[in-house]
Coordinates of N, CA and C in Angstrom, one line a residue:
X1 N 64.9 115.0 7.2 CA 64.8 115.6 5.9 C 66.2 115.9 5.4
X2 N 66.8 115.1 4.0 CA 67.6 115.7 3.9 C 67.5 116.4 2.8
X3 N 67.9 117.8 2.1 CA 67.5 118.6 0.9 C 69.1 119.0 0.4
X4 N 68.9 119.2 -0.9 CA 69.6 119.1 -2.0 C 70.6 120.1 -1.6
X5 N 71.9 119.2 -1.5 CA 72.8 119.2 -0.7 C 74.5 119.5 -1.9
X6 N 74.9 120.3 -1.7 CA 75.9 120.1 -2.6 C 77.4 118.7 -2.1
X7 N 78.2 118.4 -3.0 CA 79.1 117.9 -3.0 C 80.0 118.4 -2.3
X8 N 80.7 117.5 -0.9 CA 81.5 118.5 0.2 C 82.7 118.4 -0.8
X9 N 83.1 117.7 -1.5 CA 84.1 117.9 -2.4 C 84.4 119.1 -3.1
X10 N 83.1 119.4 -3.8 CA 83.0 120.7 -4.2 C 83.1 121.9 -3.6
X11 N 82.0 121.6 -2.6 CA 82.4 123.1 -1.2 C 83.4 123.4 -0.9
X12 N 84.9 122.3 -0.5 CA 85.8 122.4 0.0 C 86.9 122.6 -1.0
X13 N 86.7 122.6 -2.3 CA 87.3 123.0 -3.7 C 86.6 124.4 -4.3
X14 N 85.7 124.6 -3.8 CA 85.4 126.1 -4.0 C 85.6 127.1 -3.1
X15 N 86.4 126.7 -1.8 CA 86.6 127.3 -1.2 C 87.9 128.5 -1.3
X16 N 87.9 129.8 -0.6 CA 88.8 130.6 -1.4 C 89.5 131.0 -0.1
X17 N 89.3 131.1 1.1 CA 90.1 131.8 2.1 C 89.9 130.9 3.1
X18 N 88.6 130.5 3.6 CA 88.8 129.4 5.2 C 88.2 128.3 4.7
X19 N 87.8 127.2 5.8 CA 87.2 126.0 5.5 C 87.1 125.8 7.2
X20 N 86.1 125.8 7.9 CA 86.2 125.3 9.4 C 85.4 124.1 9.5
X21 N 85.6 123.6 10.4 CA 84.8 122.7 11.2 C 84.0 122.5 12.7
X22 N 83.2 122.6 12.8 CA 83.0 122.6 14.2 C 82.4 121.5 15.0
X23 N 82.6 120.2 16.0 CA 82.2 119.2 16.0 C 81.9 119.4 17.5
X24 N 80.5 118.7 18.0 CA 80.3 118.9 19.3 C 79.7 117.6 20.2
X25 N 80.3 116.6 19.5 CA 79.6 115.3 19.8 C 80.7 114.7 20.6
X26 N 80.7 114.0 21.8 CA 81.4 113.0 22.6 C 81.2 111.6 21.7
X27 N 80.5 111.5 20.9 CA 80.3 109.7 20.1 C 79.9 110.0 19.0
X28 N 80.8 109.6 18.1 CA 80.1 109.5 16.7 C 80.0 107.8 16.1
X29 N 79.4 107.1 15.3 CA 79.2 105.9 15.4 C 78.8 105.6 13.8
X30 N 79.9 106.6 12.8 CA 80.1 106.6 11.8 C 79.9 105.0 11.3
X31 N 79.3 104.7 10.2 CA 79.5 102.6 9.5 C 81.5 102.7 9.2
X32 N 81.6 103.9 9.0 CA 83.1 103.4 7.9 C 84.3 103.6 9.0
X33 N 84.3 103.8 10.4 CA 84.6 103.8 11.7 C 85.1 102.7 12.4
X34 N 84.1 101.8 12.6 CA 83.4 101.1 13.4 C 84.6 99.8 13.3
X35 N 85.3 99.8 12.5 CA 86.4 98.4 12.5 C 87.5 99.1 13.2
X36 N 88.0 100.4 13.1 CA 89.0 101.2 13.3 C 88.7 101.4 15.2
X37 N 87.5 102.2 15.5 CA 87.6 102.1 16.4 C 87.2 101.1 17.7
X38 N 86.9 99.8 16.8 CA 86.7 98.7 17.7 C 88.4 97.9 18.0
X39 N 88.9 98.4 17.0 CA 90.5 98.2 17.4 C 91.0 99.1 18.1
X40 N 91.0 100.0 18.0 CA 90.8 100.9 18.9 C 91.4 100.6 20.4
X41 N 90.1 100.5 21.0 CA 89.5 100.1 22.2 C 90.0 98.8 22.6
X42 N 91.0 98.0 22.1 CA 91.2 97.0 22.6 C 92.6 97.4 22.6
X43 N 93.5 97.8 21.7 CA 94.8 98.3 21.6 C 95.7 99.7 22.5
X44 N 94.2 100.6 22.4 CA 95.0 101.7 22.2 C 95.9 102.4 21.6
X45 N 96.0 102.0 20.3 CA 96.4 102.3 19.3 C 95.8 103.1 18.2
X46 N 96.1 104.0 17.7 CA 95.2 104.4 16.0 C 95.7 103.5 15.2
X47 N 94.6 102.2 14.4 CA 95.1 101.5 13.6 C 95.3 102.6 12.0
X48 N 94.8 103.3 12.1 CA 94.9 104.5 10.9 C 95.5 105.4 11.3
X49 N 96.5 106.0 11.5 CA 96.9 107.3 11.8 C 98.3 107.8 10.8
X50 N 97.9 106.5 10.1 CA 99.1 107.1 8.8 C 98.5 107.6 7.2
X51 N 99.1 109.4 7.5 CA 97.9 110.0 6.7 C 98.4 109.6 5.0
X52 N 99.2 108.2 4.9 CA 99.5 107.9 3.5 C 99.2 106.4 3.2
X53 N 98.2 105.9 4.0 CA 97.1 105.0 3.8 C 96.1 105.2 3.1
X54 N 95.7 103.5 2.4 CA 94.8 104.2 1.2 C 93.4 104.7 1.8
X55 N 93.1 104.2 3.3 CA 91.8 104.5 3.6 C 91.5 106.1 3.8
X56 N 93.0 107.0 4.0 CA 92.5 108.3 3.6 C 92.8 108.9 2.2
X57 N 92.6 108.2 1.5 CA 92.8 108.8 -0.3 C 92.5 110.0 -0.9
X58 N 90.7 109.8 0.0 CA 89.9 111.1 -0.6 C 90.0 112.2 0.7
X59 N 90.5 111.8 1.6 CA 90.7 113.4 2.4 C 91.9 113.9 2.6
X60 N 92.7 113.8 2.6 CA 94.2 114.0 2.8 C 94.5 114.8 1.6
X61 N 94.7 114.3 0.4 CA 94.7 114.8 -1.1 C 93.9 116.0 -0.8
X62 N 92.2 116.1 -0.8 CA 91.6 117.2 -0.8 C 92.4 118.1 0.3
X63 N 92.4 117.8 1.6 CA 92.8 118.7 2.4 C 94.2 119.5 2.1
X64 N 95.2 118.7 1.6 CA 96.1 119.4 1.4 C 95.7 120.2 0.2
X65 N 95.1 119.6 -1.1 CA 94.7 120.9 -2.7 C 94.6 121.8 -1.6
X66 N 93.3 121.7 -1.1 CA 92.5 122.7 -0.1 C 93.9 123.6 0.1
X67 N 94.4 123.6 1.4 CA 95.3 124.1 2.1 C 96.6 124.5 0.8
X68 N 96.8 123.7 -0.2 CA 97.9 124.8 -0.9 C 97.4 125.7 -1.7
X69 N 96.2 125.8 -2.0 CA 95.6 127.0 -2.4 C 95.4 128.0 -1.9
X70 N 95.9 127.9 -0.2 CA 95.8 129.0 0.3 C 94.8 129.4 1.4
X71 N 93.8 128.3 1.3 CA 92.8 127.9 2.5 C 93.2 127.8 3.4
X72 N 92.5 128.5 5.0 CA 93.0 128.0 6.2 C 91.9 127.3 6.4
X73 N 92.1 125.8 7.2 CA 91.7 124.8 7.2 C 91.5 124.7 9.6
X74 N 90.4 124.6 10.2 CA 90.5 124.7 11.0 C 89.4 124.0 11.9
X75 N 89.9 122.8 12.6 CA 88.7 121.8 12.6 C 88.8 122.2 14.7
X76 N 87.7 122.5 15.2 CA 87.3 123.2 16.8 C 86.8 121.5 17.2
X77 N 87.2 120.9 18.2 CA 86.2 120.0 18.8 C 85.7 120.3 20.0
X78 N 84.8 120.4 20.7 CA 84.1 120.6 22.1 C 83.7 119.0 22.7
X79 N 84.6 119.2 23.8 CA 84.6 117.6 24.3 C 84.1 117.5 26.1
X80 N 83.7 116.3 26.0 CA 83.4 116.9 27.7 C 84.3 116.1 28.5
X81 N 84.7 116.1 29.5 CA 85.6 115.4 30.4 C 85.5 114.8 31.4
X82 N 85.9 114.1 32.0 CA 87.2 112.8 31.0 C 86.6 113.0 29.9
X83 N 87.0 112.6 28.8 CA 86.7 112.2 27.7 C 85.9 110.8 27.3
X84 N 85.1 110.8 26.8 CA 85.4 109.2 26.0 C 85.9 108.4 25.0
X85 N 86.0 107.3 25.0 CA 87.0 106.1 24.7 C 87.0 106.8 23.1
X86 N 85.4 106.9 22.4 CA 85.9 107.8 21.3 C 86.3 109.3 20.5
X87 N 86.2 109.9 21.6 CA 87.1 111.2 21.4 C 88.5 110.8 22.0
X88 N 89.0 110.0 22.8 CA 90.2 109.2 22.7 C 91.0 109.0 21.1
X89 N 89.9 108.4 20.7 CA 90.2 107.9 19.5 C 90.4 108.8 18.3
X90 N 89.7 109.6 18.9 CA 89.8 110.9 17.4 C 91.1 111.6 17.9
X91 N 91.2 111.9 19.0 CA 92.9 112.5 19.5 C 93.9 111.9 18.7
X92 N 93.9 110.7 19.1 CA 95.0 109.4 18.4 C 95.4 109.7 17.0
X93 N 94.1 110.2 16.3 CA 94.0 110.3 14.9 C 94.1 111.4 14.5
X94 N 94.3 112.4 15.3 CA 94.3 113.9 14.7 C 95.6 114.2 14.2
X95 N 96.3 113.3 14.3 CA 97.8 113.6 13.1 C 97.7 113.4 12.1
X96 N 96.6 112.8 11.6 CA 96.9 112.8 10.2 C 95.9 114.2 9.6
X97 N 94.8 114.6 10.5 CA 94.5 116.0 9.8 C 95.7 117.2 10.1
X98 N 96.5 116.9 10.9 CA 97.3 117.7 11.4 C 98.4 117.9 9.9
X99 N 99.0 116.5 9.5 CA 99.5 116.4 9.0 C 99.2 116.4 7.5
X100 N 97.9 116.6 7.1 CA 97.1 117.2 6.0 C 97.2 118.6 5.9
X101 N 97.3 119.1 6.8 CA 97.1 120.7 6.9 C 96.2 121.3 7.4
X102 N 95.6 120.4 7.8 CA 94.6 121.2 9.4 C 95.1 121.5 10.7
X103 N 94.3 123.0 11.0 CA 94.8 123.2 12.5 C 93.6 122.4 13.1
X104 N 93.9 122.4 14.8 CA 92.6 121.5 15.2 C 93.0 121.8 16.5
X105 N 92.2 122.4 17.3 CA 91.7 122.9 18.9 C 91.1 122.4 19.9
X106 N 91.1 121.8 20.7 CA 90.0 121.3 21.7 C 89.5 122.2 23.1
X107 N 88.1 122.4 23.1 CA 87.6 123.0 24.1 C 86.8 122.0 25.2
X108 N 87.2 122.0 25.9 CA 86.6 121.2 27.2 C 85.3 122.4 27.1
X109 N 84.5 120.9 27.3 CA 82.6 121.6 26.9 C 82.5 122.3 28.6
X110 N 83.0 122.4 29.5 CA 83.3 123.0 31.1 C 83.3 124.5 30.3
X111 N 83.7 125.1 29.5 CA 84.4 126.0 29.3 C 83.7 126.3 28.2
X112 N 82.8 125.9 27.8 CA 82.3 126.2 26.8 C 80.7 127.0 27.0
X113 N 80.4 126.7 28.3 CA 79.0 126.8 29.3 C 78.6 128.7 28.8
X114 N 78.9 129.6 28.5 CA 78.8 130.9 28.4 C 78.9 131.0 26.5
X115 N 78.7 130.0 26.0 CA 79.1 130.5 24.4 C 77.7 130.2 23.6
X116 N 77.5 131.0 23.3 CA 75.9 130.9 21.8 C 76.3 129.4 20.9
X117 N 76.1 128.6 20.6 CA 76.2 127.5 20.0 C 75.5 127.1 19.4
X118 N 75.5 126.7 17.8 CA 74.6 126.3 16.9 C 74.2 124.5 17.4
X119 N 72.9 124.4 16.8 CA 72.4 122.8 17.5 C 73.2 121.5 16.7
X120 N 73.9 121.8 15.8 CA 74.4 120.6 15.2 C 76.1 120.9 14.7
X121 N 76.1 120.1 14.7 CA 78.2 120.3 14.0 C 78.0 121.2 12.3
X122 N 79.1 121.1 12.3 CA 79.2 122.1 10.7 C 80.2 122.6 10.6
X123 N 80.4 122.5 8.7 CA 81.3 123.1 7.9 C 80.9 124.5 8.0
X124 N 81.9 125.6 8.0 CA 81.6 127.0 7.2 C 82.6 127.2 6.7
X125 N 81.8 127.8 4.9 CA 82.7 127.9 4.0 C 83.0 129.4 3.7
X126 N 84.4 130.1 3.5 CA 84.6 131.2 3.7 C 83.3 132.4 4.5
X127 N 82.7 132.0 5.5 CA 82.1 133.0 5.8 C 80.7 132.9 4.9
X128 N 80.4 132.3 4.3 CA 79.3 132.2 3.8 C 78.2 131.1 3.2
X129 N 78.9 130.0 3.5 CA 77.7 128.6 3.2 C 78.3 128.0 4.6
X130 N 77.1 127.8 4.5 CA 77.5 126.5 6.3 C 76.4 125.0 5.7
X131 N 77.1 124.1 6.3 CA 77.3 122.9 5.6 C 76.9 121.7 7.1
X132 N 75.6 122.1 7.5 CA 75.3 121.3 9.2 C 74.9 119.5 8.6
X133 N 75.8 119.4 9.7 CA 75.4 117.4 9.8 C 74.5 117.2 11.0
X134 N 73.5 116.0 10.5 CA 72.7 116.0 11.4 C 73.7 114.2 12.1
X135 N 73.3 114.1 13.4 CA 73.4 112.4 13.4 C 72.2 112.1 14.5
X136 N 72.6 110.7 14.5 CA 71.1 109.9 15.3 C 71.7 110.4 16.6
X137 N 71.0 109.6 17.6 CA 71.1 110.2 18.8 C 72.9 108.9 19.3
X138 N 72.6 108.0 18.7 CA 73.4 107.0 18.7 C 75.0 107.7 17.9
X139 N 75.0 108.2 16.7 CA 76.1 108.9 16.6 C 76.3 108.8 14.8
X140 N 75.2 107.9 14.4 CA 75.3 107.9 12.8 C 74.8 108.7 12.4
X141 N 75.5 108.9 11.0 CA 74.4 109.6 10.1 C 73.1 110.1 10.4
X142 N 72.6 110.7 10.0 CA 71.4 111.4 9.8 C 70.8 112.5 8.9
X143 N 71.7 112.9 8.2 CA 71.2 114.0 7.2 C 72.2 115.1 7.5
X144 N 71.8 116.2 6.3 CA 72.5 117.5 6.3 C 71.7 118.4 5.7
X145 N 72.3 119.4 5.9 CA 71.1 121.0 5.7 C 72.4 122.1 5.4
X146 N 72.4 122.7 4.2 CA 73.2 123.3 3.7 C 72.7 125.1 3.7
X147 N 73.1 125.6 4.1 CA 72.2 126.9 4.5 C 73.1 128.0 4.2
X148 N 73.0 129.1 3.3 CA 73.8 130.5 3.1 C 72.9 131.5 3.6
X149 N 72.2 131.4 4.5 CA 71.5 132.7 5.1 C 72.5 133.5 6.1
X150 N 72.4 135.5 5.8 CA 73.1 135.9 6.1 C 73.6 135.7 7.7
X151 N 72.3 135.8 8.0 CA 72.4 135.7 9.9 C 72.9 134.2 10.3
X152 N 72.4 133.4 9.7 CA 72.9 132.1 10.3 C 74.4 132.1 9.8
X153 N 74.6 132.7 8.9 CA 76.4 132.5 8.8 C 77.0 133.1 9.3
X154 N 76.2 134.3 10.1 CA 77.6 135.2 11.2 C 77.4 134.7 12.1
X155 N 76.0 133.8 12.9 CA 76.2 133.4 14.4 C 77.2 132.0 14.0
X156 N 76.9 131.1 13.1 CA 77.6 130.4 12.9 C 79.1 130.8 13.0
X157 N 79.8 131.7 12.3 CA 80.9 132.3 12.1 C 81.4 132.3 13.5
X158 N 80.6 133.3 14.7 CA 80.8 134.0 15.5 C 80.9 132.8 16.7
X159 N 80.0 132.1 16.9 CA 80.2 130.6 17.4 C 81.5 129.8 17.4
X160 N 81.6 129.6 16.4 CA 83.0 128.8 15.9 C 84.4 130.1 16.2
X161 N 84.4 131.2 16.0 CA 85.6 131.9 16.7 C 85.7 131.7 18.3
X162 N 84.5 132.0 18.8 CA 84.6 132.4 20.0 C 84.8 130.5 20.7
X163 N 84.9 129.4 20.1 CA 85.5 128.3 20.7 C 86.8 128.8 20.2
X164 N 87.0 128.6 18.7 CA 88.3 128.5 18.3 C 89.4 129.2 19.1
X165 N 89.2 130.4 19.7 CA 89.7 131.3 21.0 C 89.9 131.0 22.3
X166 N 88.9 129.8 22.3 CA 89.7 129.6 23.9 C 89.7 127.9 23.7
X167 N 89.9 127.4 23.0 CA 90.1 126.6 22.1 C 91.8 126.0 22.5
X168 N 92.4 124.7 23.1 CA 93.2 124.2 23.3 C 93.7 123.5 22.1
X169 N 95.3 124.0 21.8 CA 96.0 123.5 20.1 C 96.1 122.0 20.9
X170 N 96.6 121.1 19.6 CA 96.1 119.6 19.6 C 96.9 119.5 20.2
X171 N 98.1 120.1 20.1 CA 99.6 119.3 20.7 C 99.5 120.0 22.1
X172 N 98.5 120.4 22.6 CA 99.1 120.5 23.9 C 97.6 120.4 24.8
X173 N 96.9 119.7 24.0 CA 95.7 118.8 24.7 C 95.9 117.4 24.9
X174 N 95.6 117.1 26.4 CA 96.2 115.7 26.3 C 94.5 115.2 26.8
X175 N 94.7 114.4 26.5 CA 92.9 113.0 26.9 C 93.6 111.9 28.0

């Protein structure tokens, strides 16, 4: 089910003090991916990790408006260990949200075993709309559920601190 969903463009342009992210998948198997990290995996390389390519046009620009307005911008990933080949891949690439103006944390899911955690990834917007992605079991798409209820936005809120807190900065997580 997916139900009437606003514009993340817009959520993230209406945004007035934070913008988080919280992602809890070892595989995502995004369509607009799938060339990037099949090179990937044979290189070891980020064929994209230059955040002034045109394949990041629409996120880079938003993220930085975002962030010179004043937004803190803060993307948590929970990963499990070793890692896999594609959370490899999203490491590789986290300079260019880095270099957008996102902070970005990694929590080895080992360490994550004692925290309340919501069932799907998600945006929260200043404390008050949360913005969940669904995907398949395989790692695509699947829908979103846009939710401003009070209680779901403080456990959500409360969730996403208490990673963000023990939460390893990018630069000194290695895969």
């Amino acid at each position: 089910m997916t139900q009437n969903v606003p514009d993340f463009a817009e959520l993230l342009r209406g945004a007035e003090h934070t913008a988080v992210h919280l992602e809890m998948r070892d595989v995502y198997a995004v369509g607009d991916e799938a060339t990037d990290f099949e090179q990937f995996k044979h290189t070891g390389t980020h064929p994209n990790a230059d955040p002034a390519t045109a394949d990041w046009n629409g996120w880079v620009p938003l993220v930085r408006e975002t962030v010179g307005r004043g937004v803190v911008m803060r993307r948590a990933r929970i990963v499990s260990e070793p890692v896999t080949d594609y959370i490899r891949f999203e490491h590789a690439g986290t300079p260019v949200n880095l270099a957008a103006g996102e902070l970005v944390r990694w929590l080895p899911r080992s360490r994550a075993s004692n925290l309340m955690l919501p069932g799907n990834d998600l945006w929260l917007i200043d404390d008050r709309q949360v913005l969940f992605h669904w995907f398949t079991g395989d790692g695509d798409w699947a829908g979103h559920e846009f939710n401003e209820d009070p209680d779901v936005v403080k456990m959500v809120s409360a969730a996403f601190e208490a990673v963000w807190e023990r939460g390893i900065p990018h630069d000194q997580y290695t895969v």
